Amino acid sequence: MFRLVDEGLRAWHAGASHWAGRDNLNSRAIGIEIVNLARDDAGVFTFPAYAPEQVDALIALLADITARYPLIGPTDLVGHSDVAYWRKSDPGPRLPWRCLFEAGMGAWFDEPVRAMYQRRFHVGLPPEVEVERAFQRYGYAPAKNRQGFVQRTRAFQMHFRPRDYGGVLDAETCGILYALNEKYLGLCS
């Protein structure tokens, strides 16, 4: 593990970014780069698994950082693809976000609440304008167009449903999103 920039200084790690209503997160974020040899071969992405040692080191580092900065909440532990979905795909779908949550780091949905919303949305998905608001409430940047909506949905799926991250909005994705908003923001639909 290497510290490249003192936490009191600004780095250009996040780049053009947005989370929880704020743009350009470089001055208010601590960036962690995890080595992973993901590849993009003409639009075909390959995401290797993270080594258990990397995950253990990440959990220890996050525990240290969140102990020193108690205002960092569970929904603030995010990846490049969450804060810059229009240009980033890392850490990719192989980062075990649920494992991080089970170790006390980050956010995850409650399965019974997800299932309840998913059953509701099998009858019919909420209007996209409502889903757009739900993504923004959780922290994601507004989608500027259809492509952005798909990219953001894909980033969300890589984080919370890594087995299927094609960017297609479906009942399960909406169920996860609404369950997260209910759990962490107290917003029920």
JSON list of C-alpha atoms in Angstrom, two decimals:
[
{"chain": "A", "resi": 1, "resn": "MET", "atom": "CA", "xyz": [0.00, 0.00, 0.00]},
{"chain": "A", "resi": 2, "resn": "PHE", "atom": "CA", "xyz": [1.31, 3.44, -0.94]},
{"chain": "A", "resi": 3, "resn": "ARG", "atom": "CA", "xyz": [0.17, 6.87, 0.21]},
{"chain": "A", "resi": 4, "resn": "LEU", "atom": "CA", "xyz": [0.76, 9.13, -2.77]},
{"chain": "A", "resi": 5, "resn": "VAL", "atom": "CA", "xyz": [-0.86, 12.33, -1.51]},
{"chain": "A", "resi": 6, "resn": "ASP", "atom": "CA", "xyz": [-1.31, 13.50, 2.08]},
{"chain": "A", "resi": 7, "resn": "GLU", "atom": "CA", "xyz": [-5.00, 13.46, 3.04]},
{"chain": "A", "resi": 8, "resn": "GLY", "atom": "CA", "xyz": [-4.83, 17.16, 3.86]},
{"chain": "A", "resi": 9, "resn": "LEU", "atom": "CA", "xyz": [-3.89, 17.99, 0.28]},
{"chain": "A", "resi": 10, "resn": "ARG", "atom": "CA", "xyz": [-6.01, 17.97, -2.84]},
{"chain": "A", "resi": 11, "resn": "ALA", "atom": "CA", "xyz": [-5.32, 15.33, -5.47]},
{"chain": "A", "resi": 12, "resn": "TRP", "atom": "CA", "xyz": [-6.87, 14.95, -8.92]},
{"chain": "A", "resi": 13, "resn": "HIS", "atom": "CA", "xyz": [-7.95, 11.37, -8.27]},
{"chain": "A", "resi": 14, "resn": "ALA", "atom": "CA", "xyz": [-11.71, 11.62, -8.73]},
{"chain": "A", "resi": 15, "resn": "GLY", "atom": "CA", "xyz": [-11.49, 13.98, -11.69]},
{"chain": "A", "resi": 16, "resn": "ALA", "atom": "CA", "xyz": [-14.76, 15.25, -13.11]},
{"chain": "A", "resi": 17, "resn": "SER", "atom": "CA", "xyz": [-17.20, 13.70, -10.65]},
{"chain": "A", "resi": 18, "resn": "HIS", "atom": "CA", "xyz": [-20.47, 14.05, -8.73]},
{"chain": "A", "resi": 19, "resn": "TRP", "atom": "CA", "xyz": [-21.90, 12.51, -5.57]},
{"chain": "A", "resi": 20, "resn": "ALA", "atom": "CA", "xyz": [-24.73, 13.51, -3.26]},
{"chain": "A", "resi": 21, "resn": "GLY", "atom": "CA", "xyz": [-25.38, 16.84, -4.95]},
{"chain": "A", "resi": 22, "resn": "ARG", "atom": "CA", "xyz": [-21.73, 17.90, -5.14]},
{"chain": "A", "resi": 23, "resn": "ASP", "atom": "CA", "xyz": [-19.50, 18.20, -8.19]},
{"chain": "A", "resi": 24, "resn": "ASN", "atom": "CA", "xyz": [-15.74, 17.80, -8.52]},
{"chain": "A", "resi": 25, "resn": "LEU", "atom": "CA", "xyz": [-15.09, 15.71, -5.45]},
{"chain": "A", "resi": 26, "resn": "ASN", "atom": "CA", "xyz": [-11.30, 16.05, -5.42]},
{"chain": "A", "resi": 27, "resn": "SER", "atom": "CA", "xyz": [-11.30, 18.57, -2.55]},
{"chain": "A", "resi": 28, "resn": "ARG", "atom": "CA", "xyz": [-13.58, 16.47, -0.35]},
{"chain": "A", "resi": 29, "resn": "ALA", "atom": "CA", "xyz": [-12.71, 12.87, -1.13]},
{"chain": "A", "resi": 30, "resn": "ILE", "atom": "CA", "xyz": [-9.99, 10.37, -0.31]},
{"chain": "A", "resi": 31, "resn": "GLY", "atom": "CA", "xyz": [-9.18, 8.32, -3.39]},
{"chain": "A", "resi": 32, "resn": "ILE", "atom": "CA", "xyz": [-8.12, 4.71, -3.17]},
{"chain": "A", "resi": 33, "resn": "GLU", "atom": "CA", "xyz": [-6.73, 3.02, -6.27]},
{"chain": "A", "resi": 34, "resn": "ILE", "atom": "CA", "xyz": [-6.88, -0.77, -6.23]},
{"chain": "A", "resi": 35, "resn": "VAL", "atom": "CA", "xyz": [-4.70, -2.60, -8.74]},
{"chain": "A", "resi": 36, "resn": "ASN", "atom": "CA", "xyz": [-6.85, -4.69, -11.06]},
{"chain": "A", "resi": 37, "resn": "LEU", "atom": "CA", "xyz": [-6.03, -5.51, -14.66]},
{"chain": "A", "resi": 38, "resn": "ALA", "atom": "CA", "xyz": [-9.48, -4.89, -16.13]},
{"chain": "A", "resi": 39, "resn": "ARG", "atom": "CA", "xyz": [-9.52, -4.59, -19.90]},
{"chain": "A", "resi": 40, "resn": "ASP", "atom": "CA", "xyz": [-11.71, -3.07, -22.57]},
{"chain": "A", "resi": 41, "resn": "ASP", "atom": "CA", "xyz": [-11.26, -4.88, -25.88]},
{"chain": "A", "resi": 42, "resn": "ALA", "atom": "CA", "xyz": [-13.43, -2.96, -28.36]},
{"chain": "A", "resi": 43, "resn": "GLY", "atom": "CA", "xyz": [-16.27, -2.66, -25.87]},
{"chain": "A", "resi": 44, "resn": "VAL", "atom": "CA", "xyz": [-15.89, -6.16, -24.39]},
{"chain": "A", "resi": 45, "resn": "PHE", "atom": "CA", "xyz": [-14.91, -5.67, -20.76]},
{"chain": "A", "resi": 46, "resn": "THR", "atom": "CA", "xyz": [-12.95, -8.18, -18.71]},
{"chain": "A", "resi": 47, "resn": "PHE", "atom": "CA", "xyz": [-12.89, -7.69, -14.94]},
{"chain": "A", "resi": 48, "resn": "PRO", "atom": "CA", "xyz": [-10.56, -10.05, -13.04]},
{"chain": "A", "resi": 49, "resn": "ALA", "atom": "CA", "xyz": [-11.37, -10.96, -9.45]},
{"chain": "A", "resi": 50, "resn": "TYR", "atom": "CA", "xyz": [-9.71, -9.04, -6.63]},
{"chain": "A", "resi": 51, "resn": "ALA", "atom": "CA", "xyz": [-7.30, -11.05, -4.51]},
{"chain": "A", "resi": 52, "resn": "PRO", "atom": "CA", "xyz": [-8.52, -11.79, -0.97]},
{"chain": "A", "resi": 53, "resn": "GLU", "atom": "CA", "xyz": [-5.44, -9.94, 0.34]},
{"chain": "A", "resi": 54, "resn": "GLN", "atom": "CA", "xyz": [-6.53, -6.83, -1.56]},
{"chain": "A", "resi": 55, "resn": "VAL", "atom": "CA", "xyz": [-10.03, -7.00, -0.10]},
{"chain": "A", "resi": 56, "resn": "ASP", "atom": "CA", "xyz": [-8.67, -7.51, 3.43]},
{"chain": "A", "resi": 57, "resn": "ALA", "atom": "CA", "xyz": [-6.29, -4.56, 3.00]},
{"chain": "A", "resi": 58, "resn": "LEU", "atom": "CA", "xyz": [-9.12, -2.42, 1.62]},
{"chain": "A", "resi": 59, "resn": "ILE", "atom": "CA", "xyz": [-11.37, -3.24, 4.58]},
{"chain": "A", "resi": 60, "resn": "ALA", "atom": "CA", "xyz": [-8.59, -2.34, 7.04]},
{"chain": "A", "resi": 61, "resn": "LEU", "atom": "CA", "xyz": [-7.86, 0.91, 5.18]},
{"chain": "A", "resi": 62, "resn": "LEU", "atom": "CA", "xyz": [-11.54, 1.88, 5.05]},
{"chain": "A", "resi": 63, "resn": "ALA", "atom": "CA", "xyz": [-11.93, 1.12, 8.77]},
{"chain": "A", "resi": 64, "resn": "ASP", "atom": "CA", "xyz": [-8.96, 3.38, 9.50]},
{"chain": "A", "resi": 65, "resn": "ILE", "atom": "CA", "xyz": [-10.24, 6.22, 7.30]},
{"chain": "A", "resi": 66, "resn": "THR", "atom": "CA", "xyz": [-13.83, 6.09, 8.55]},
{"chain": "A", "resi": 67, "resn": "ALA", "atom": "CA", "xyz": [-12.62, 6.02, 12.18]},
{"chain": "A", "resi": 68, "resn": "ARG", "atom": "CA", "xyz": [-10.69, 9.24, 11.55]},
{"chain": "A", "resi": 69, "resn": "TYR", "atom": "CA", "xyz": [-13.47, 10.85, 9.50]},
{"chain": "A", "resi": 70, "resn": "PRO", "atom": "CA", "xyz": [-16.74, 9.85, 11.22]},
{"chain": "A", "resi": 71, "resn": "LEU", "atom": "CA", "xyz": [-18.85, 12.03, 8.89]},
{"chain": "A", "resi": 72, "resn": "ILE", "atom": "CA", "xyz": [-18.16, 9.57, 6.07]},
{"chain": "A", "resi": 73, "resn": "GLY", "atom": "CA", "xyz": [-21.39, 7.59, 5.94]},
{"chain": "A", "resi": 74, "resn": "PRO", "atom": "CA", "xyz": [-22.12, 4.19, 4.40]},
{"chain": "A", "resi": 75, "resn": "THR", "atom": "CA", "xyz": [-23.45, 5.71, 1.18]},
{"chain": "A", "resi": 76, "resn": "ASP", "atom": "CA", "xyz": [-20.29, 7.80, 0.80]},
{"chain": "A", "resi": 77, "resn": "LEU", "atom": "CA", "xyz": [-18.07, 4.75, 0.21]},
{"chain": "A", "resi": 78, "resn": "VAL", "atom": "CA", "xyz": [-18.32, 4.56, -3.57]},
{"chain": "A", "resi": 79, "resn": "GLY", "atom": "CA", "xyz": [-16.23, 3.80, -6.63]},
{"chain": "A", "resi": 80, "resn": "HIS", "atom": "CA", "xyz": [-15.10, 5.78, -9.66]},
{"chain": "A", "resi": 81, "resn": "SER", "atom": "CA", "xyz": [-17.95, 4.27, -11.65]},
{"chain": "A", "resi": 82, "resn": "ASP", "atom": "CA", "xyz": [-20.46, 5.64, -9.11]},
{"chain": "A", "resi": 83, "resn": "VAL", "atom": "CA", "xyz": [-19.11, 9.20, -9.08]},
{"chain": "A", "resi": 84, "resn": "ALA", "atom": "CA", "xyz": [-18.17, 9.39, -12.78]},
{"chain": "A", "resi": 85, "resn": "TYR", "atom": "CA", "xyz": [-20.37, 6.78, -14.49]},
{"chain": "A", "resi": 86, "resn": "TRP", "atom": "CA", "xyz": [-20.11, 8.60, -17.83]},
{"chain": "A", "resi": 87, "resn": "ARG", "atom": "CA", "xyz": [-16.35, 7.97, -18.06]},
{"chain": "A", "resi": 88, "resn": "LYS", "atom": "CA", "xyz": [-15.26, 5.30, -15.55]},
{"chain": "A", "resi": 89, "resn": "SER", "atom": "CA", "xyz": [-15.89, 1.56, -15.04]},
{"chain": "A", "resi": 90, "resn": "ASP", "atom": "CA", "xyz": [-13.65, 0.88, -12.05]},
{"chain": "A", "resi": 91, "resn": "PRO", "atom": "CA", "xyz": [-13.61, -0.77, -9.62]},
{"chain": "A", "resi": 92, "resn": "GLY", "atom": "CA", "xyz": [-15.92, -2.93, -11.77]},
{"chain": "A", "resi": 93, "resn": "PRO", "atom": "CA", "xyz": [-18.36, -5.67, -10.86]},
{"chain": "A", "resi": 94, "resn": "ARG", "atom": "CA", "xyz": [-15.80, -7.93, -9.19]},
{"chain": "A", "resi": 95, "resn": "LEU", "atom": "CA", "xyz": [-15.16, -5.70, -6.18]},
{"chain": "A", "resi": 96, "resn": "PRO", "atom": "CA", "xyz": [-17.09, -7.50, -3.41]},
{"chain": "A", "resi": 97, "resn": "TRP", "atom": "CA", "xyz": [-19.18, -4.56, -2.17]},
{"chain": "A", "resi": 98, "resn": "ARG", "atom": "CA", "xyz": [-21.43, -6.87, -0.15]},
{"chain": "A", "resi": 99, "resn": "CYS", "atom": "CA", "xyz": [-18.37, -8.33, 1.59]},
{"chain": "A", "resi": 100, "resn": "LEU", "atom": "CA", "xyz": [-17.25, -4.79, 2.43]},
{"chain": "A", "resi": 101, "resn": "PHE", "atom": "CA", "xyz": [-20.71, -4.06, 3.86]},
{"chain": "A", "resi": 102, "resn": "GLU", "atom": "CA", "xyz": [-20.63, -7.25, 5.94]},
{"chain": "A", "resi": 103, "resn": "ALA", "atom": "CA", "xyz": [-17.30, -6.03, 7.35]},
{"chain": "A", "resi": 104, "resn": "GLY", "atom": "CA", "xyz": [-18.99, -2.75, 8.36]},
{"chain": "A", "resi": 105, "resn": "MET", "atom": "CA", "xyz": [-17.90, -0.67, 5.37]},
{"chain": "A", "resi": 106, "resn": "GLY", "atom": "CA", "xyz": [-20.34, 0.85, 2.90]},
{"chain": "A", "resi": 107, "resn": "ALA", "atom": "CA", "xyz": [-23.99, 0.39, 2.07]},
{"chain": "A", "resi": 108, "resn": "TRP", "atom": "CA", "xyz": [-26.07, -2.60, 1.07]},
{"chain": "A", "resi": 109, "resn": "PHE", "atom": "CA", "xyz": [-29.81, -3.20, 0.76]},
{"chain": "A", "resi": 110, "resn": "ASP", "atom": "CA", "xyz": [-31.98, -5.35, 3.00]},
{"chain": "A", "resi": 111, "resn": "GLU", "atom": "CA", "xyz": [-33.09, -8.41, 1.03]},
{"chain": "A", "resi": 112, "resn": "PRO", "atom": "CA", "xyz": [-36.73, -8.54, 2.26]},
{"chain": "A", "resi": 113, "resn": "VAL", "atom": "CA", "xyz": [-37.24, -4.87, 1.37]},
{"chain": "A", "resi": 114, "resn": "ARG", "atom": "CA", "xyz": [-35.65, -5.38, -2.05]},
{"chain": "A", "resi": 115, "resn": "ALA", "atom": "CA", "xyz": [-37.93, -8.38, -2.66]},
{"chain": "A", "resi": 116, "resn": "MET", "atom": "CA", "xyz": [-41.01, -6.38, -1.66]},
{"chain": "A", "resi": 117, "resn": "TYR", "atom": "CA", "xyz": [-40.17, -3.56, -4.09]},
{"chain": "A", "resi": 118, "resn": "GLN", "atom": "CA", "xyz": [-39.21, -6.01, -6.82]},
{"chain": "A", "resi": 119, "resn": "ARG", "atom": "CA", "xyz": [-42.59, -7.76, -6.55]},
{"chain": "A", "resi": 120, "resn": "ARG", "atom": "CA", "xyz": [-44.28, -4.38, -6.84]},
{"chain": "A", "resi": 121, "resn": "PHE", "atom": "CA", "xyz": [-42.21, -3.41, -9.87]},
{"chain": "A", "resi": 122, "resn": "HIS", "atom": "CA", "xyz": [-42.83, -6.72, -11.69]},
{"chain": "A", "resi": 123, "resn": "VAL", "atom": "CA", "xyz": [-46.35, -5.39, -12.25]},
{"chain": "A", "resi": 124, "resn": "GLY", "atom": "CA", "xyz": [-44.89, -2.26, -13.82]},
{"chain": "A", "resi": 125, "resn": "LEU", "atom": "CA", "xyz": [-41.72, -0.24, -13.45]},
{"chain": "A", "resi": 126, "resn": "PRO", "atom": "CA", "xyz": [-41.99, 3.22, -11.95]},
{"chain": "A", "resi": 127, "resn": "PRO", "atom": "CA", "xyz": [-41.88, 6.05, -14.51]},
{"chain": "A", "resi": 128, "resn": "GLU", "atom": "CA", "xyz": [-38.31, 6.85, -15.56]},
{"chain": "A", "resi": 129, "resn": "VAL", "atom": "CA", "xyz": [-38.64, 10.38, -14.19]},
{"chain": "A", "resi": 130, "resn": "GLU", "atom": "CA", "xyz": [-39.31, 8.86, -10.76]},
{"chain": "A", "resi": 131, "resn": "VAL", "atom": "CA", "xyz": [-36.36, 6.46, -11.11]},
{"chain": "A", "resi": 132, "resn": "GLU", "atom": "CA", "xyz": [-34.20, 9.43, -12.15]},
{"chain": "A", "resi": 133, "resn": "ARG", "atom": "CA", "xyz": [-35.14, 11.19, -8.91]},
{"chain": "A", "resi": 134, "resn": "ALA", "atom": "CA", "xyz": [-34.43, 8.00, -6.92]},
{"chain": "A", "resi": 135, "resn": "PHE", "atom": "CA", "xyz": [-30.92, 7.72, -8.42]},
{"chain": "A", "resi": 136, "resn": "GLN", "atom": "CA", "xyz": [-30.23, 11.37, -7.61]},
{"chain": "A", "resi": 137, "resn": "ARG", "atom": "CA", "xyz": [-31.55, 11.02, -4.06]},
{"chain": "A", "resi": 138, "resn": "TYR", "atom": "CA", "xyz": [-29.18, 8.14, -3.47]},
{"chain": "A", "resi": 139, "resn": "GLY", "atom": "CA", "xyz": [-26.25, 10.26, -4.68]},
{"chain": "A", "resi": 140, "resn": "TYR", "atom": "CA", "xyz": [-25.76, 9.73, -8.40]},
{"chain": "A", "resi": 141, "resn": "ALA", "atom": "CA", "xyz": [-25.37, 12.58, -10.87]},
{"chain": "A", "resi": 142, "resn": "PRO", "atom": "CA", "xyz": [-28.36, 13.44, -13.05]},
{"chain": "A", "resi": 143, "resn": "ALA", "atom": "CA", "xyz": [-28.41, 11.67, -16.40]},
{"chain": "A", "resi": 144, "resn": "LYS", "atom": "CA", "xyz": [-28.12, 14.22, -19.20]},
{"chain": "A", "resi": 145, "resn": "ASN", "atom": "CA", "xyz": [-29.56, 11.92, -21.86]},
{"chain": "A", "resi": 146, "resn": "ARG", "atom": "CA", "xyz": [-30.61, 8.34, -22.57]},
{"chain": "A", "resi": 147, "resn": "GLN", "atom": "CA", "xyz": [-27.01, 7.13, -22.86]},
{"chain": "A", "resi": 148, "resn": "GLY", "atom": "CA", "xyz": [-26.23, 8.65, -19.46]},
{"chain": "A", "resi": 149, "resn": "PHE", "atom": "CA", "xyz": [-29.27, 6.93, -17.95]},
{"chain": "A", "resi": 150, "resn": "VAL", "atom": "CA", "xyz": [-28.04, 3.56, -19.23]},
{"chain": "A", "resi": 151, "resn": "GLN", "atom": "CA", "xyz": [-24.44, 4.23, -18.09]},
{"chain": "A", "resi": 152, "resn": "ARG", "atom": "CA", "xyz": [-25.60, 5.19, -14.61]},
{"chain": "A", "resi": 153, "resn": "THR", "atom": "CA", "xyz": [-27.87, 2.15, -14.38]},
{"chain": "A", "resi": 154, "resn": "ARG", "atom": "CA", "xyz": [-24.89, -0.01, -15.40]},
{"chain": "A", "resi": 155, "resn": "ALA", "atom": "CA", "xyz": [-22.66, 1.57, -12.75]},
{"chain": "A", "resi": 156, "resn": "PHE", "atom": "CA", "xyz": [-25.33, 1.02, -10.10]},
{"chain": "A", "resi": 157, "resn": "GLN", "atom": "CA", "xyz": [-25.73, -2.61, -11.18]},
{"chain": "A", "resi": 158, "resn": "MET", "atom": "CA", "xyz": [-21.95, -3.20, -11.09]},
{"chain": "A", "resi": 159, "resn": "HIS", "atom": "CA", "xyz": [-22.01, -1.99, -7.48]},
{"chain": "A", "resi": 160, "resn": "PHE", "atom": "CA", "xyz": [-25.19, -3.68, -6.23]},
{"chain": "A", "resi": 161, "resn": "ARG", "atom": "CA", "xyz": [-25.99, -6.45, -8.75]},
{"chain": "A", "resi": 162, "resn": "PRO", "atom": "CA", "xyz": [-22.69, -7.51, -10.26]},
{"chain": "A", "resi": 163, "resn": "ARG", "atom": "CA", "xyz": [-23.97, -10.70, -11.91]},
{"chain": "A", "resi": 164, "resn": "ASP", "atom": "CA", "xyz": [-25.97, -8.66, -14.47]},
{"chain": "A", "resi": 165, "resn": "TYR", "atom": "CA", "xyz": [-24.83, -5.13, -15.27]},
{"chain": "A", "resi": 166, "resn": "GLY", "atom": "CA", "xyz": [-26.07, -4.53, -18.80]},
{"chain": "A", "resi": 167, "resn": "GLY", "atom": "CA", "xyz": [-27.58, -1.16, -17.93]},
{"chain": "A", "resi": 168, "resn": "VAL", "atom": "CA", "xyz": [-31.16, -2.29, -18.57]},
{"chain": "A", "resi": 169, "resn": "LEU", "atom": "CA", "xyz": [-33.57, -0.92, -15.99]},
{"chain": "A", "resi": 170, "resn": "ASP", "atom": "CA", "xyz": [-35.62, -3.78, -14.57]},
{"chain": "A", "resi": 171, "resn": "ALA", "atom": "CA", "xyz": [-37.71, -4.65, -11.52]},
{"chain": "A", "resi": 172, "resn": "GLU", "atom": "CA", "xyz": [-34.74, -6.00, -9.55]},
{"chain": "A", "resi": 173, "resn": "THR", "atom": "CA", "xyz": [-32.61, -2.90, -10.18]},
{"chain": "A", "resi": 174, "resn": "CYS", "atom": "CA", "xyz": [-35.48, -0.63, -9.15]},
{"chain": "A", "resi": 175, "resn": "GLY", "atom": "CA", "xyz": [-36.13, -2.82, -6.10]},
{"chain": "A", "resi": 176, "resn": "ILE", "atom": "CA", "xyz": [-32.51, -2.48, -4.99]},
{"chain": "A", "resi": 177, "resn": "LEU", "atom": "CA", "xyz": [-32.49, 1.29, -5.57]},
{"chain": "A", "resi": 178, "resn": "TYR", "atom": "CA", "xyz": [-35.72, 1.86, -3.66]},
{"chain": "A", "resi": 179, "resn": "ALA", "atom": "CA", "xyz": [-34.62, -0.46, -0.83]},
{"chain": "A", "resi": 180, "resn": "LEU", "atom": "CA", "xyz": [-31.37, 1.52, -0.48]},
{"chain": "A", "resi": 181, "resn": "ASN", "atom": "CA", "xyz": [-33.22, 4.84, -0.42]},
{"chain": "A", "resi": 182, "resn": "GLU", "atom": "CA", "xyz": [-35.60, 3.51, 2.22]},
{"chain": "A", "resi": 183, "resn": "LYS", "atom": "CA", "xyz": [-32.80, 2.13, 4.40]},
{"chain": "A", "resi": 184, "resn": "TYR", "atom": "CA", "xyz": [-30.34, 5.01, 4.24]},
{"chain": "A", "resi": 185, "resn": "LEU", "atom": "CA", "xyz": [-32.48, 8.03, 3.46]},
{"chain": "A", "resi": 186, "resn": "GLY", "atom": "CA", "xyz": [-35.79, 7.05, 5.01]},
{"chain": "A", "resi": 187, "resn": "LEU", "atom": "CA", "xyz": [-37.54, 7.44, 1.66]},
{"chain": "A", "resi": 188, "resn": "CYS", "atom": "CA", "xyz": [-40.37, 5.00, 0.99]},
{"chain": "A", "resi": 189, "resn": "SER", "atom": "CA", "xyz": [-42.29, 4.73, -2.27]}
]
